[in-house]
Amino acid sequence: MRRLAEIIIIGDEILGGYTIDTNSAWISRQLSKCGIETVRKQVVSDLFPEIHLALSRVGNDTELVFITGGLGPTRDDRTKNAIAEFFGGKLILNESYLEELRQRFARMNRPFNENNISQAYVPDNAEAIPNRNGTALGLHFQVDRKEWFVMPGVPMEMKGMMEESILPMICREDANAWTEISLRTTGIFESALAEIVEPKFENYSDLKLAYYPGPQGVDLRIGGPRGERLEAAAAMLREFLQEWYYADGTKDLSALLGEMLVKRGMKMAVAESCTGGLIAHRITANPGSSEWFLEGVVCYSNEAKIHYLGVKQETLEEYGAVSEATVVEMAEGLLQRSKADLTVAVSGIAGPGGGSLEKPVGATFIAAAMKDKTVAQQFCFFRGREKNKEFAAQAALNLARKIVQELV
Amino acid sequence: MRRLAEIIIIGDEILGGYTIDTNSAWISRQLSKCGIETVRKQVVSDLFPEIHLALSRVGNDTELVFITGGLGPTRDDRTKNAIAEFFGGKLILNESYLEELRQRFARMNRPFNENNISQAYVPDNAEAIPNRNGTALGLHFQVDRKEWFVMPGVPMEMKGMMEESILPMICREDANAWTEISLRTTGIFESALAEIVEPKFENYSDLKLAYYPGPQGVDLRIGGPRGERLEAAAAMLREFLQEWYYADGTKDLSALLGEMLVKRGMKMAVAESCTGGLIAHRITANPGSSEWFLEGVVCYSNEAKIHYLGVKQETLEEYGAVSEATVVEMAEGLLQRSKADLTVAVSGIAGPGGGSLEKPVGATFIAAAMKDKTVAQQFCFFRGREKNKEFAAQAALNLARKIVQELV
């Protein structure tokens, strides 16, 4: 039987929409890896009656409750008091933690004041959870046949507590536990993917199959009891979908590409027009990317395409900046002028302006070049400037993957 | 009196954490501009009992309810049926919308099937809300002295409905309505900002002042009855905080910079090391940025700094790639070699590797250059690779703003 969880987010910044809640999504994904399903979420303000209402609404079906936000040192932070009171506990000063806090502040040369002392109070009906990345302790209540975990709203602090203390406590190694394997694909629409996958999956009707489309492609999730059968279904799909499958879980395509290049001792460079730096930004988001990424050129103007990449004036005049001929010259020019073993180039019309009947907004050309091979592809995206950039960047990284894997 | 709203998000992708909910934050921010405060949010799955539970939990204090998700054409999309049933209505085929849909599909050469017909059914106790960006109609129920608005979960469709139909309906032009003005600042910590703002704000204690720190700076929000007094307080702070204030609302610093450059007929170029393309990506996120942005160079390797920007080998050897001398040469080199009137350059240690005692992870140098002036600044960020890139990009755009405004 799957275990069920609920999440309560406390805080006016989230409620007012000034901060986007990413914590609850992260928590749910971690839980699903342990076979725990999130069934409800609530977002409430930091007032006592609102916090109490949210706590009272947690369902009888729920075994685990995760609460974030409102554990800071200021007056706004009422979560600890509100929950302790709701469960009939009272706050007790933890002398040894107070001393630890004083020493930490002294080491950092920061003044220690009354507000900070409040951080050392712990409800007498809860266990404290250590916080390696901040001063607010987490709390663990066991009430009403449920486990209640209270964590700070700062993502780094919440994640640290989950990974170091909470997940090891709740993730049982149950041989039959429900789990999911997520296969990331790109370059194929959800409907087309379903059409080819469904017949192949007929023998696995005991497993659950779901499609999650996003700007970077479609994630295919296979759910079922942990074990060989689930692994076999995943292995079959990885092999069958080779052209589109690139990684398990939540790994970014740029990270996968980096691993492939490091393994082969290759380095890459990028030439971007319509993606405007997004490909380089995604690549350099990976720690250690300087090992395999040399340089990027964002050439918005024709002059820049000529100056940095040696694109010919005639090519630009004859075919236009958004053309296969131009991206091929961009990719090959960068390969010659840099020390890279692999280059990708993108040119397109991101919109909203600049489109024509022949080359509408979203028309995008992508090329990838290696020493003895250049490949190019044409796309037409139509989702608005922001999404067009995202789609084009993903398509470019995918073409780079495919040229390295000799799939094009 | 402020009007109160609640939001209900329906969908397993959001609940499971595979999609991050940005809709509810956007809705709340739009509502707050009309003086409507969001007091609770719920996220539930698309099962009938869960949807009914969420509807039954909407508070007596709430006047407006916004529901998104689950209006698509597939079997998973149960929102319309569940809500119609909850309010005792039944679905009726809207013949004229069915005909419109058929024609739309024909124009796009897409097959029209049984699933799509479901989109033309409307509950007999609701008004349909047109959807310019998709096929699912929105719904407007008036039940239990509340207005209930049901919208698709696709952000573009939801936003279109809100802007075109719903906000004009609910945003009353009430002279005394509560409203907020948000002033964006960057380059100053929340505590330091509060220290200088609080004394200046003493005369405005009837207004509400709140600080919202984020990776791009601190947003200062002033709340109160719409009118002259609120405007005066905002004008006072804009003037007083000139060094850090850059825009109202949610405008990105890169958009503001673009407006300044277009007004002055200037064009810019960027040279990025540790920000790895993020500055160019933010700039090119603005429609029409090709009018004021020429090119960007992402030079991760020393060779690229020498080759593209003419940084001297000796400078790199004597001071290192992460140094004031190097960023100054990067900015000035790009200014000479491009047709830009303004350049910015960044070099830093994004982490997690590469730090030393003298130059720890987060050490970042930024320079901005114009024809007769170059300025440089040193920072030390310490929030992990992703945030370090964000902070550095924002600091670079801010230095560009300040050199153009002659504030440095």
Coordinates of C-alpha atoms in Angstrom, one line a residue, chain A residues 183-366:
Chain A
L183 CA 12.8 8.5 -18.6
R184 CA 13.5 11.8 -20.2
T185 CA 12.9 12.2 -23.9
T186 CA 13.1 15.2 -26.2
G187 CA 12.4 15.9 -29.9
I188 CA 9.1 14.0 -30.0
F189 CA 5.5 15.1 -29.3
E190 CA 3.5 13.5 -26.5
S191 CA 1.0 12.1 -28.9
A192 CA 3.6 10.6 -31.3
L193 CA 5.5 9.2 -28.3
A194 CA 2.3 7.5 -27.0
E195 CA 1.6 6.1 -30.4
I196 CA 4.8 4.2 -30.6
V197 CA 5.2 3.4 -26.9
E198 CA 1.7 2.0 -26.1
P199 CA 2.0 -1.1 -28.4
K200 CA 5.5 -1.9 -26.9
F201 CA 4.1 -1.6 -23.4
E202 CA 1.1 -4.0 -23.8
N203 CA 3.0 -6.7 -22.0
Y204 CA 3.5 -4.5 -19.0
S205 CA -0.1 -3.5 -18.3
D206 CA 0.5 -4.2 -14.6
L207 CA 2.8 -1.2 -14.5
K208 CA 1.6 2.4 -14.7
L209 CA 2.7 4.6 -17.6
A210 CA 2.4 8.4 -17.6
Y211 CA 3.5 11.2 -19.9
Y212 CA 4.7 14.6 -18.6
P213 CA 5.3 17.1 -21.4
G214 CA 7.3 20.2 -20.8
P215 CA 9.4 22.7 -22.7
Q216 CA 12.4 20.4 -22.6
G217 CA 10.5 17.3 -23.9
V218 CA 8.3 14.6 -22.6
D219 CA 9.2 12.7 -19.4
L220 CA 7.8 9.2 -19.4
R221 CA 7.2 7.8 -16.0
I222 CA 6.8 4.1 -15.3
G223 CA 5.4 3.2 -11.9
G224 CA 5.1 -0.1 -10.1
P225 CA 6.6 -2.2 -7.3
R226 CA 10.3 -1.8 -7.0
G227 CA 12.2 -4.7 -8.7
E228 CA 13.2 -6.5 -11.8
R229 CA 10.0 -6.2 -13.7
L230 CA 10.0 -2.4 -13.5
E231 CA 13.7 -2.3 -14.4
A232 CA 13.1 -4.5 -17.4
A233 CA 10.3 -2.2 -18.7
A234 CA 12.6 0.8 -18.3
A235 CA 15.5 -0.9 -20.0
M236 CA 13.2 -1.9 -22.9
L237 CA 12.0 1.7 -23.4
R238 CA 15.5 3.2 -23.1
E239 CA 16.7 0.9 -25.9
F240 CA 13.6 1.4 -28.0
L241 CA 13.5 5.2 -27.6
Q242 CA 17.3 5.7 -28.1
E243 CA 16.7 8.5 -30.6
W244 CA 14.8 10.6 -28.1
Y245 CA 15.7 9.2 -24.6
Y246 CA 18.6 10.9 -23.0
A247 CA 18.6 10.4 -19.2
D248 CA 16.8 9.1 -16.2
G249 CA 15.3 11.2 -13.4
T250 CA 15.6 15.0 -13.6
K251 CA 19.1 15.2 -15.2
D252 CA 19.5 18.1 -17.6
L253 CA 20.4 17.4 -21.2
S254 CA 23.4 19.7 -20.8
A255 CA 24.7 17.7 -17.9
L256 CA 24.3 14.4 -19.9
L257 CA 26.1 16.0 -22.8
G258 CA 28.9 17.2 -20.5
E259 CA 29.4 13.6 -19.2
M260 CA 29.6 12.3 -22.8
L261 CA 32.2 14.9 -23.8
V262 CA 34.4 14.4 -20.7
K263 CA 34.3 10.6 -21.3
R264 CA 35.5 11.2 -24.9
G265 CA 38.0 14.0 -23.9
M266 CA 36.1 16.5 -26.1
K267 CA 35.4 20.2 -25.6
M268 CA 32.6 22.3 -27.1
A269 CA 31.7 25.8 -28.0
V270 CA 28.4 27.4 -29.0
A271 CA 27.3 30.1 -31.4
E272 CA 23.9 31.5 -30.5
S273 CA 21.6 34.0 -32.2
C274 CA 17.9 33.6 -31.2
T275 CA 18.7 31.6 -28.0
G276 CA 20.7 34.6 -26.9
G277 CA 23.0 33.0 -24.4
L278 CA 20.6 30.4 -23.0
I279 CA 22.5 27.4 -24.2
A280 CA 25.7 28.7 -22.7
H281 CA 23.8 29.6 -19.5
R282 CA 22.5 26.0 -19.3
I283 CA 25.9 24.5 -19.9
T284 CA 27.6 26.7 -17.4
A285 CA 25.0 25.9 -14.8
N286 CA 26.8 22.5 -14.4
P287 CA 29.6 22.5 -11.8
G288 CA 32.9 21.7 -13.6
S289 CA 31.6 22.7 -17.0
S290 CA 34.9 24.5 -17.6
E291 CA 36.4 21.1 -18.2
W292 CA 34.3 20.6 -21.4
F293 CA 33.0 24.1 -22.4
L294 CA 35.4 26.6 -23.9
E295 CA 33.4 29.5 -25.1
G296 CA 30.1 30.9 -26.5
V297 CA 29.3 33.7 -28.9
V298 CA 26.0 35.4 -28.8
C299 CA 25.9 37.1 -32.2
Y300 CA 22.6 39.0 -32.5
S301 CA 23.9 41.4 -35.2
N302 CA 25.0 40.3 -38.7
E303 CA 28.3 42.1 -38.0
A304 CA 29.0 39.8 -35.0
K305 CA 28.2 36.7 -37.1
I306 CA 30.8 37.9 -39.7
H307 CA 33.4 39.1 -37.2
Y308 CA 33.4 36.3 -34.7
L309 CA 32.4 33.3 -36.8
G310 CA 33.5 34.2 -40.4
V311 CA 30.0 33.9 -41.8
K312 CA 30.1 35.3 -45.4
Q313 CA 28.4 38.5 -46.2
E314 CA 27.1 36.8 -49.4
T315 CA 25.5 34.0 -47.4
L316 CA 23.7 36.5 -45.2
E317 CA 22.5 38.5 -48.2
E318 CA 21.4 35.5 -50.3
Y319 CA 19.8 33.2 -47.6
G320 CA 19.3 35.6 -44.7
A321 CA 20.6 35.3 -41.1
V322 CA 17.9 32.8 -40.3
S323 CA 18.8 30.0 -42.8
E324 CA 20.4 26.6 -42.9
A325 CA 23.4 28.1 -44.9
T326 CA 24.0 30.6 -42.2
V327 CA 23.9 28.3 -39.2
V328 CA 26.1 25.8 -41.0
E329 CA 28.7 28.6 -41.5
M330 CA 28.3 29.6 -37.9
A331 CA 29.0 26.1 -36.6
E332 CA 31.8 25.4 -39.0
G333 CA 33.4 28.9 -38.5
L334 CA 33.4 28.5 -34.7
L335 CA 34.9 25.0 -35.1
Q336 CA 37.8 26.4 -37.2
R337 CA 38.4 29.4 -35.0
S338 CA 38.2 27.8 -31.6
K339 CA 39.9 24.7 -30.1
A340 CA 36.6 23.0 -29.7
D341 CA 35.9 19.5 -31.0
L342 CA 32.2 20.1 -31.2
T343 CA 30.2 23.2 -32.0
V344 CA 26.5 24.0 -32.2
A345 CA 24.9 27.0 -33.7
V346 CA 21.3 28.4 -33.6
S347 CA 19.6 31.1 -35.6
G348 CA 15.9 31.8 -35.5
I349 CA 13.1 34.3 -35.1
A350 CA 12.2 34.3 -31.4
G351 CA 9.5 36.8 -31.9
P352 CA 7.2 38.6 -31.3
G353 CA 8.5 40.8 -34.2
G354 CA 10.6 39.8 -37.2
G355 CA 8.5 37.1 -38.8
S356 CA 7.4 36.8 -42.4
L357 CA 5.1 34.5 -44.4
E358 CA 8.1 32.4 -45.5
K359 CA 9.9 32.5 -42.2
P360 CA 7.3 33.0 -39.5
V361 CA 8.1 33.7 -35.8
G362 CA 9.5 30.5 -34.4
A363 CA 11.4 29.5 -37.5
T364 CA 14.7 28.2 -36.2
F365 CA 17.8 26.6 -37.8
I366 CA 20.2 24.5 -35.8

